[in-house]
């Protein structure tokens, strides 16, 4: 997030300068990914406001990023992408101004979470720890305003005003960006790997990592493209935007900014913090009084804050002078400001030696020489020289307790997500509100009881696996609490994640160590070239592999190859999720059903992950044909009787698990609020399962079972499942087809009695024609429709194999609904399925 009001002020005072991209020829350009993606998703040319209504990833984003990265390479500019890393430790505190209790104040919670602030003497004395006020800021008013905007847009859409609804999604508080840049890192990584572009995930702040690279004697990068927050770090000039249409870029000069405001470098840092940024909300005394949420670009320019700083000399003096103001005292803003100041000054970065160190200790003292003649973007020399004794010894109260260096390295190479490591380091699992606002009780129970709590919850499993090989302070003293958006007053004791080490989770996970020779033999026997669910389940379907598994228990050979690491991670994943059973690790009933369903489908249909997701959702009780909270929602079933509606809902939801093959264009077509609710279940599960399999890989490496010194971690990450997030598109496609078929059949539903009549055949052909005209963003809508029916066949194969089983989530009633749905769908099948 840019510094509050600063971007508009830079443009208004004409400090944004523009140069052709040729100036950067033969240089390396460091790009802050969050800033770059945010600009794409909010620009008029590339934003996709319909994501608010269909869910999933922006469909055109990957092609846009790949095209722009290729353009830079064609100009002989080498992009280096830097992703944001872990949240700061203070995210375990409460939300800003919410009045919620800090879990660290509960009996039995270690006192290490409430230590004093670093660098206290510099800021007028150490502030006592243990405050219930936050460091990072979540604006509750902004969230309410955003939810109200989405709901108002849906109301317009449901009233028959789609153009107005789209304009409201486009002009809302997010300006068309309805997905956080951090949520699409996997999408960007795939583009990066495809084009062999270098990237790194910073240990904490991407801004600090860019500052380290640009100041390094080896000139890892020569210029920086990032947000206005880069002004708080040692940089001279920052590229703000790159205009690929005109082959030019705009930038601003830090020295000119300071001259214009008549302030020094330290005062500039204070100004940026008081104005509001990612790590600190805007100072309440300097925020316009309003009952409504004020978008960042509408905040006042920084001139007034600069005048305040010139009078008070420093930001902390200004806040100490105002400490009796209710808005400062009650929110603990002064303490938050001190922490933010320390986080900027002593920012931790990943060094070229693979260690995590404070920026002042490793920042170059002299500017490197650019390979070209231009000196426009030479780095700056830090104003102060630091030595190790100058660094506070208690930085863990600002960032986090120190992780092993190899864990930071796995993070930097994309093997493990900052999300799950952030849960561990911050002690806080924040459940965000989904795009449908998450008001359904069924979804709230799914998130809390299925994904998070209990011995079988994948989030709980993942955290336990990560903590297993950390030092005892992490394992035995560091508590992690879940915080849900739907709880006004969280029950911290109930929301504490359970330690599963005593349940045998680690022992079950470490059972598998299948060597590469066995995997190669299995690939030949199954005539396959892919390490996937089908290979692993096919290998375990008989007793022969069980004997090999038993032999592998005494095998101490370290897993070396990428295929070995991925295959063993998948086998452990299937075992932990109950698709393989002990002691022989052969297929369980649900594992048999998944394998049978996958085997019955075509290879090119790519059903493996969607089928797995469907069975997980059935087992969790989330995939059914009933209404959410017994309430009808727009875009649902539209048949004439409740029985047919139940069948149609089950079919729509099942098919929406399957990702569409879309063109590289934003979504264009009808919407379904009903399917958006179910999409929250799908994406919540998909993200969680991805975190679990990442934790399994890290646990294998940390335990020494797999080779640690390797350069293929990005390839391993790209070889693991659950990288994509689907939208509601496939469910909408089949709904439109069925509705259009009934409409062209004079409003009469299709049955076994009339399905062979010429009228019905003509109705289905006309309905397929409607799909071609309506869904211009889908590749071959008719082929996709047929693929959707094939997916239903595969899923129904799995359900029939399991049969009614309360232990696997298929009640007698649900089984009968699946049976009825399959018979009900038969007349609607397009030809050639």
PDB file of N, CA and C in Angstrom, residues 1-4 6 32 88 123 135 205-212 215 224 226-238 252-255 257-258 263-281 309 333 336-337 339-347 359-360 363 380 382-384 386:
ATOM      1  N   UNK A   1       0.848  -1.192   0.000  1.00  0.00           N
ATOM      2  CA  UNK A   1       0.000   0.000   0.000  1.00  0.00           C
ATOM      3  C   UNK A   1       0.879   1.237   0.000  1.00  0.00           C
ATOM      4  N   UNK A   2       0.629   2.215  -0.872  1.00  0.00           N
ATOM      5  CA  UNK A   2       1.454   3.417  -0.899  1.00  0.00           C
ATOM      6  C   UNK A   2       1.226   4.282   0.333  1.00  0.00           C
ATOM      7  N   UNK A   3       2.165   5.191   0.571  1.00  0.00           N
ATOM      8  CA  UNK A   3       2.044   6.104   1.695  1.00  0.00           C
ATOM      9  C   UNK A   3       0.835   7.009   1.478  1.00  0.00           C
ATOM     10  N   UNK A   4       0.047   7.198   2.529  1.00  0.00           N
ATOM     11  CA  UNK A   4      -1.208   7.926   2.420  1.00  0.00           C
ATOM     12  C   UNK A   4      -1.054   9.326   1.855  1.00  0.00           C
ATOM     13  N   UNK A   6       0.568  10.491  -0.592  1.00  0.00           N
ATOM     14  CA  UNK A   6       1.837  10.918  -1.178  1.00  0.00           C
ATOM     15  C   UNK A   6       1.855  10.808  -2.693  1.00  0.00           C
ATOM     16  N   UNK A  32       9.080  -4.683  -7.061  1.00  0.00           N
ATOM     17  CA  UNK A  32       8.259  -5.086  -5.921  1.00  0.00           C
ATOM     18  C   UNK A  32       6.969  -5.687  -6.476  1.00  0.00           C
ATOM     19  N   UNK A  88       5.028  -9.043  10.556  1.00  0.00           N
ATOM     20  CA  UNK A  88       5.798  -8.761  11.755  1.00  0.00           C
ATOM     21  C   UNK A  88       5.159  -9.418  12.965  1.00  0.00           C
ATOM     22  N   UNK A 123      14.238   6.598  21.604  1.00  0.00           N
ATOM     23  CA  UNK A 123      12.909   7.159  21.460  1.00  0.00           C
ATOM     24  C   UNK A 123      12.344   7.638  22.791  1.00  0.00           C
ATOM     25  N   UNK A 135       0.259  -3.567  16.033  1.00  0.00           N
ATOM     26  CA  UNK A 135       1.285  -2.903  15.241  1.00  0.00           C
ATOM     27  C   UNK A 135       0.790  -2.769  13.809  1.00  0.00           C
ATOM     28  N   UNK A 205      10.096  -7.652   4.752  1.00  0.00           N
ATOM     29  CA  UNK A 205       9.659  -6.585   3.862  1.00  0.00           C
ATOM     30  C   UNK A 205      10.355  -6.664   2.509  1.00  0.00           C
ATOM     31  N   UNK A 206       9.587  -6.658   1.440  1.00  0.00           N
ATOM     32  CA  UNK A 206      10.165  -6.620   0.093  1.00  0.00           C
ATOM     33  C   UNK A 206      10.873  -5.298  -0.169  1.00  0.00           C
ATOM     34  N   UNK A 207      10.410  -4.220   0.479  1.00  0.00           N
ATOM     35  CA  UNK A 207      11.051  -2.915   0.284  1.00  0.00           C
ATOM     36  C   UNK A 207      12.480  -2.938   0.811  1.00  0.00           C
ATOM     37  N   UNK A 208      12.666  -3.505   1.994  1.00  0.00           N
ATOM     38  CA  UNK A 208      14.005  -3.595   2.566  1.00  0.00           C
ATOM     39  C   UNK A 208      14.910  -4.481   1.711  1.00  0.00           C
ATOM     40  N   UNK A 209      14.360  -5.580   1.180  1.00  0.00           N
ATOM     41  CA  UNK A 209      15.154  -6.474   0.343  1.00  0.00           C
ATOM     42  C   UNK A 209      15.605  -5.773  -0.927  1.00  0.00           C
ATOM     43  N   UNK A 210      14.739  -4.980  -1.520  1.00  0.00           N
ATOM     44  CA  UNK A 210      15.121  -4.209  -2.703  1.00  0.00           C
ATOM     45  C   UNK A 210      16.208  -3.194  -2.366  1.00  0.00           C
ATOM     46  N   UNK A 211      16.094  -2.552  -1.204  1.00  0.00           N
ATOM     47  CA  UNK A 211      17.119  -1.593  -0.791  1.00  0.00           C
ATOM     48  C   UNK A 211      18.467  -2.283  -0.617  1.00  0.00           C
ATOM     49  N   UNK A 212      18.461  -3.505  -0.102  1.00  0.00           N
ATOM     50  CA  UNK A 212      19.708  -4.265   0.042  1.00  0.00           C
ATOM     51  C   UNK A 212      20.307  -4.574  -1.332  1.00  0.00           C
ATOM     52  N   UNK A 215      21.865  -1.510  -3.120  1.00  0.00           N
ATOM     53  CA  UNK A 215      23.056  -0.967  -2.481  1.00  0.00           C
ATOM     54  C   UNK A 215      24.196  -1.962  -2.400  1.00  0.00           C
ATOM     55  N   UNK A 224      15.038   0.401  -8.928  1.00  0.00           N
ATOM     56  CA  UNK A 224      13.951  -0.169  -8.136  1.00  0.00           C
ATOM     57  C   UNK A 224      12.622   0.342  -8.658  1.00  0.00           C
ATOM     58  N   UNK A 226       8.931   0.345  -7.228  1.00  0.00           N
ATOM     59  CA  UNK A 226       8.212   0.023  -6.019  1.00  0.00           C
ATOM     60  C   UNK A 226       7.294   1.142  -5.583  1.00  0.00           C
ATOM     61  N   UNK A 227       6.632   0.977  -4.443  1.00  0.00           N
ATOM     62  CA  UNK A 227       5.686   1.975  -3.950  1.00  0.00           C
ATOM     63  C   UNK A 227       6.406   3.129  -3.262  1.00  0.00           C
ATOM     64  N   UNK A 228       5.649   4.116  -2.856  1.00  0.00           N
ATOM     65  CA  UNK A 228       6.232   5.282  -2.183  1.00  0.00           C
ATOM     66  C   UNK A 228       6.828   4.913  -0.827  1.00  0.00           C
ATOM     67  N   UNK A 229       6.492   3.772  -0.288  1.00  0.00           N
ATOM     68  CA  UNK A 229       7.119   3.324   0.955  1.00  0.00           C
ATOM     69  C   UNK A 229       8.620   3.111   0.801  1.00  0.00           C
ATOM     70  N   UNK A 230       9.113   2.976  -0.436  1.00  0.00           N
ATOM     71  CA  UNK A 230      10.553   2.842  -0.655  1.00  0.00           C
ATOM     72  C   UNK A 230      11.307   4.084  -0.185  1.00  0.00           C
ATOM     73  N   UNK A 231      10.615   5.220  -0.036  1.00  0.00           N
ATOM     74  CA  UNK A 231      11.277   6.440   0.441  1.00  0.00           C
ATOM     75  C   UNK A 231      11.786   6.282   1.872  1.00  0.00           C
ATOM     76  N   UNK A 232      11.283   5.323   2.605  1.00  0.00           N
ATOM     77  CA  UNK A 232      11.733   5.121   3.984  1.00  0.00           C
ATOM     78  C   UNK A 232      13.022   4.300   4.051  1.00  0.00           C
ATOM     79  N   UNK A 233      13.496   3.807   2.911  1.00  0.00           N
ATOM     80  CA  UNK A 233      14.685   2.964   2.874  1.00  0.00           C
ATOM     81  C   UNK A 233      15.783   3.659   2.081  1.00  0.00           C
ATOM     82  N   UNK A 234      17.042   3.186   2.180  1.00  0.00           N
ATOM     83  CA  UNK A 234      18.150   3.856   1.491  1.00  0.00           C
ATOM     84  C   UNK A 234      18.116   3.674  -0.021  1.00  0.00           C
ATOM     85  N   UNK A 235      17.356   4.512  -0.683  1.00  0.00           N
ATOM     86  CA  UNK A 235      17.306   4.570  -2.138  1.00  0.00           C
ATOM     87  C   UNK A 235      17.321   6.040  -2.558  1.00  0.00           C
ATOM     88  N   UNK A 236      17.782   6.328  -3.754  1.00  0.00           N
ATOM     89  CA  UNK A 236      17.815   7.710  -4.227  1.00  0.00           C
ATOM     90  C   UNK A 236      16.609   8.029  -5.100  1.00  0.00           C
ATOM     91  N   UNK A 237      16.363   7.161  -6.087  1.00  0.00           N
ATOM     92  CA  UNK A 237      15.256   7.369  -7.014  1.00  0.00           C
ATOM     93  C   UNK A 237      14.459   6.077  -7.127  1.00  0.00           C
ATOM     94  N   UNK A 238      13.169   6.214  -7.263  1.00  0.00           N
ATOM     95  CA  UNK A 238      12.285   5.050  -7.306  1.00  0.00           C
ATOM     96  C   UNK A 238      11.395   5.145  -8.535  1.00  0.00           C
ATOM     97  N   UNK A 252      10.453   9.221  -9.249  1.00  0.00           N
ATOM     98  CA  UNK A 252      10.599  10.395  -8.402  1.00  0.00           C
ATOM     99  C   UNK A 252      11.921  10.300  -7.658  1.00  0.00           C
ATOM    100  N   UNK A 253      12.440  11.462  -7.286  1.00  0.00           N
ATOM    101  CA  UNK A 253      13.743  11.580  -6.652  1.00  0.00           C
ATOM    102  C   UNK A 253      13.560  11.876  -5.166  1.00  0.00           C
ATOM    103  N   UNK A 254      14.170  11.073  -4.328  1.00  0.00           N
ATOM    104  CA  UNK A 254      14.025  11.227  -2.879  1.00  0.00           C
ATOM    105  C   UNK A 254      14.559  12.574  -2.405  1.00  0.00           C
ATOM    106  N   UNK A 255      15.681  13.014  -2.966  1.00  0.00           N
ATOM    107  CA  UNK A 255      16.272  14.282  -2.554  1.00  0.00           C
ATOM    108  C   UNK A 255      15.369  15.448  -2.903  1.00  0.00           C
ATOM    109  N   UNK A 257      12.124  15.330  -3.212  1.00  0.00           N
ATOM    110  CA  UNK A 257      10.970  15.262  -2.307  1.00  0.00           C
ATOM    111  C   UNK A 257      11.306  15.940  -0.985  1.00  0.00           C
ATOM    112  N   UNK A 258      12.476  15.635  -0.444  1.00  0.00           N
ATOM    113  CA  UNK A 258      12.859  16.235   0.837  1.00  0.00           C
ATOM    114  C   UNK A 258      13.047  17.743   0.699  1.00  0.00           C
ATOM    115  N   UNK A 263      12.425  18.957   4.681  1.00  0.00           N
ATOM    116  CA  UNK A 263      12.652  18.062   5.810  1.00  0.00           C
ATOM    117  C   UNK A 263      13.863  17.191   5.520  1.00  0.00           C
ATOM    118  N   UNK A 264      14.393  16.540   6.560  1.00  0.00           N
ATOM    119  CA  UNK A 264      15.537  15.670   6.418  1.00  0.00           C
ATOM    120  C   UNK A 264      15.139  14.223   6.229  1.00  0.00           C
ATOM    121  N   UNK A 265      16.148  13.321   6.061  1.00  0.00           N
ATOM    122  CA  UNK A 265      15.851  11.897   5.810  1.00  0.00           C
ATOM    123  C   UNK A 265      15.058  11.243   6.941  1.00  0.00           C
ATOM    124  N   UNK A 266      15.455  11.495   8.199  1.00  0.00           N
ATOM    125  CA  UNK A 266      14.724  10.893   9.313  1.00  0.00           C
ATOM    126  C   UNK A 266      13.304  11.438   9.415  1.00  0.00           C
ATOM    127  N   UNK A 267      13.150  12.717   9.134  1.00  0.00           N
ATOM    128  CA  UNK A 267      11.806  13.299   9.162  1.00  0.00           C
ATOM    129  C   UNK A 267      10.941  12.743   8.037  1.00  0.00           C
ATOM    130  N   UNK A 268      11.573  12.397   6.915  1.00  0.00           N
ATOM    131  CA  UNK A 268      10.814  11.800   5.811  1.00  0.00           C
ATOM    132  C   UNK A 268      10.254  10.439   6.232  1.00  0.00           C
ATOM    133  N   UNK A 269      11.046   9.663   6.962  1.00  0.00           N
ATOM    134  CA  UNK A 269      10.544   8.385   7.468  1.00  0.00           C
ATOM    135  C   UNK A 269       9.352   8.618   8.397  1.00  0.00           C
ATOM    136  N   UNK A 270       9.502   9.594   9.305  1.00  0.00           N
ATOM    137  CA  UNK A 270       8.400   9.904  10.225  1.00  0.00           C
ATOM    138  C   UNK A 270       7.158  10.359   9.471  1.00  0.00           C
ATOM    139  N   UNK A 271       7.358  11.151   8.439  1.00  0.00           N
ATOM    140  CA  UNK A 271       6.219  11.634   7.650  1.00  0.00           C
ATOM    141  C   UNK A 271       5.487  10.472   6.985  1.00  0.00           C
ATOM    142  N   UNK A 272       6.259   9.542   6.415  1.00  0.00           N
ATOM    143  CA  UNK A 272       5.622   8.396   5.745  1.00  0.00           C
ATOM    144  C   UNK A 272       4.846   7.552   6.741  1.00  0.00           C
ATOM    145  N   UNK A 273       5.384   7.360   7.937  1.00  0.00           N
ATOM    146  CA  UNK A 273       4.692   6.550   8.937  1.00  0.00           C
ATOM    147  C   UNK A 273       3.435   7.255   9.434  1.00  0.00           C
ATOM    148  N   UNK A 274       3.534   8.541   9.733  1.00  0.00           N
ATOM    149  CA  UNK A 274       2.369   9.278  10.221  1.00  0.00           C
ATOM    150  C   UNK A 274       1.288   9.411   9.149  1.00  0.00           C
ATOM    151  N   UNK A 275       1.692   9.376   7.871  1.00  0.00           N
ATOM    152  CA  UNK A 275       0.716   9.481   6.776  1.00  0.00           C
ATOM    153  C   UNK A 275      -0.060   8.196   6.567  1.00  0.00           C
ATOM    154  N   UNK A 276       0.474   7.074   7.060  1.00  0.00           N
ATOM    155  CA  UNK A 276      -0.204   5.788   6.907  1.00  0.00           C
ATOM    156  C   UNK A 276       0.429   4.947   5.819  1.00  0.00           C
ATOM    157  N   UNK A 277       0.689   3.671   6.145  1.00  0.00           N
ATOM    158  CA  UNK A 277       1.304   2.762   5.182  1.00  0.00           C
ATOM    159  C   UNK A 277       0.919   1.338   5.550  1.00  0.00           C
ATOM    160  N   UNK A 278       1.608   0.365   4.965  1.00  0.00           N
ATOM    161  CA  UNK A 278       1.298  -1.036   5.243  1.00  0.00           C
ATOM    162  C   UNK A 278       1.547  -1.409   6.694  1.00  0.00           C
ATOM    163  N   UNK A 279       2.511  -0.778   7.337  1.00  0.00           N
ATOM    164  CA  UNK A 279       2.888  -1.224   8.676  1.00  0.00           C
ATOM    165  C   UNK A 279       2.345  -0.332   9.784  1.00  0.00           C
ATOM    166  N   UNK A 280       1.677   0.753   9.440  1.00  0.00           N
ATOM    167  CA  UNK A 280       1.135   1.626  10.476  1.00  0.00           C
ATOM    168  C   UNK A 280      -0.028   2.429   9.908  1.00  0.00           C
ATOM    169  N   UNK A 281      -1.143   2.507  10.626  1.00  0.00           N
ATOM    170  CA  UNK A 281      -2.252   3.335  10.143  1.00  0.00           C
ATOM    171  C   UNK A 281      -1.902   4.815  10.247  1.00  0.00           C
ATOM    172  N   UNK A 309       6.057  18.166  11.646  1.00  0.00           N
ATOM    173  CA  UNK A 309       7.368  17.599  11.967  1.00  0.00           C
ATOM    174  C   UNK A 309       8.435  18.673  12.096  1.00  0.00           C
ATOM    175  N   UNK A 333      -1.168   4.414  19.862  1.00  0.00           N
ATOM    176  CA  UNK A 333      -0.519   4.760  18.595  1.00  0.00           C
ATOM    177  C   UNK A 333       0.966   5.058  18.779  1.00  0.00           C
ATOM    178  N   UNK A 336       2.894   1.873  18.756  1.00  0.00           N
ATOM    179  CA  UNK A 336       2.912   1.325  17.399  1.00  0.00           C
ATOM    180  C   UNK A 336       3.886   2.089  16.514  1.00  0.00           C
ATOM    181  N   UNK A 337       3.948   3.400  16.688  1.00  0.00           N
ATOM    182  CA  UNK A 337       4.868   4.219  15.895  1.00  0.00           C
ATOM    183  C   UNK A 337       6.317   3.850  16.206  1.00  0.00           C
ATOM    184  N   UNK A 339       7.479   1.011  17.278  1.00  0.00           N
ATOM    185  CA  UNK A 339       7.756  -0.308  16.691  1.00  0.00           C
ATOM    186  C   UNK A 339       7.951  -0.192  15.175  1.00  0.00           C
ATOM    187  N   UNK A 340       7.105   0.582  14.536  1.00  0.00           N
ATOM    188  CA  UNK A 340       7.224   0.741  13.086  1.00  0.00           C
ATOM    189  C   UNK A 340       8.543   1.405  12.719  1.00  0.00           C
ATOM    190  N   UNK A 341       8.948   2.395  13.513  1.00  0.00           N
ATOM    191  CA  UNK A 341      10.222   3.086  13.261  1.00  0.00           C
ATOM    192  C   UNK A 341      11.388   2.123  13.367  1.00  0.00           C
ATOM    193  N   UNK A 342      11.345   1.260  14.383  1.00  0.00           N
ATOM    194  CA  UNK A 342      12.405   0.265  14.544  1.00  0.00           C
ATOM    195  C   UNK A 342      12.387  -0.757  13.415  1.00  0.00           C
ATOM    196  N   UNK A 343      11.181  -1.137  12.948  1.00  0.00           N
ATOM    197  CA  UNK A 343      11.077  -2.112  11.857  1.00  0.00           C
ATOM    198  C   UNK A 343      11.678  -1.563  10.573  1.00  0.00           C
ATOM    199  N   UNK A 344      11.578  -0.261  10.358  1.00  0.00           N
ATOM    200  CA  UNK A 344      12.182   0.352   9.171  1.00  0.00           C
ATOM    201  C   UNK A 344      13.692   0.437   9.340  1.00  0.00           C
ATOM    202  N   UNK A 345      14.131   0.911  10.484  1.00  0.00           N
ATOM    203  CA  UNK A 345      15.549   1.182  10.675  1.00  0.00           C
ATOM    204  C   UNK A 345      16.375  -0.092  10.730  1.00  0.00           C
ATOM    205  N   UNK A 346      15.833  -1.155  11.324  1.00  0.00           N
ATOM    206  CA  UNK A 346      16.596  -2.391  11.496  1.00  0.00           C
ATOM    207  C   UNK A 346      15.982  -3.531  10.688  1.00  0.00           C
ATOM    208  N   UNK A 347      15.462  -3.219   9.518  1.00  0.00           N
ATOM    209  CA  UNK A 347      14.776  -4.215   8.689  1.00  0.00           C
ATOM    210  C   UNK A 347      15.684  -5.415   8.405  1.00  0.00           C
ATOM    211  N   UNK A 359      19.382  -4.804   7.911  1.00  0.00           N
ATOM    212  CA  UNK A 359      19.835  -4.041   6.753  1.00  0.00           C
ATOM    213  C   UNK A 359      21.015  -3.124   7.066  1.00  0.00           C
ATOM    214  N   UNK A 360      21.055  -2.402   8.202  1.00  0.00           N
ATOM    215  CA  UNK A 360      22.201  -1.512   8.437  1.00  0.00           C
ATOM    216  C   UNK A 360      23.546  -2.221   8.497  1.00  0.00           C
ATOM    217  N   UNK A 363      24.175  -3.241   4.387  1.00  0.00           N
ATOM    218  CA  UNK A 363      23.963  -2.277   3.310  1.00  0.00           C
ATOM    219  C   UNK A 363      25.315  -1.695   2.880  1.00  0.00           C
ATOM    220  N   UNK A 380      22.128   4.887  -2.834  1.00  0.00           N
ATOM    221  CA  UNK A 380      22.563   5.914  -1.897  1.00  0.00           C
ATOM    222  C   UNK A 380      23.355   5.298  -0.756  1.00  0.00           C
ATOM    223  N   UNK A 382      23.995   4.942   3.146  1.00  0.00           N
ATOM    224  CA  UNK A 382      23.225   5.184   4.360  1.00  0.00           C
ATOM    225  C   UNK A 382      23.801   6.353   5.154  1.00  0.00           C
ATOM    226  N   UNK A 383      22.903   7.091   5.793  1.00  0.00           N
ATOM    227  CA  UNK A 383      23.331   8.272   6.532  1.00  0.00           C
ATOM    228  C   UNK A 383      24.118   7.912   7.779  1.00  0.00           C
ATOM    229  N   UNK A 384      23.948   6.710   8.313  1.00  0.00           N
ATOM    230  CA  UNK A 384      24.656   6.273   9.503  1.00  0.00           C
ATOM    231  C   UNK A 384      25.303   4.924   9.245  1.00  0.00           C
ATOM    232  N   UNK A 386      26.374   1.433  10.936  1.00  0.00           N
ATOM    233  CA  UNK A 386      26.022   0.628  12.103  1.00  0.00           C
ATOM    234  C   UNK A 386      27.021  -0.510  12.259  1.00  0.00           C
TER     235      UNK A 386
END
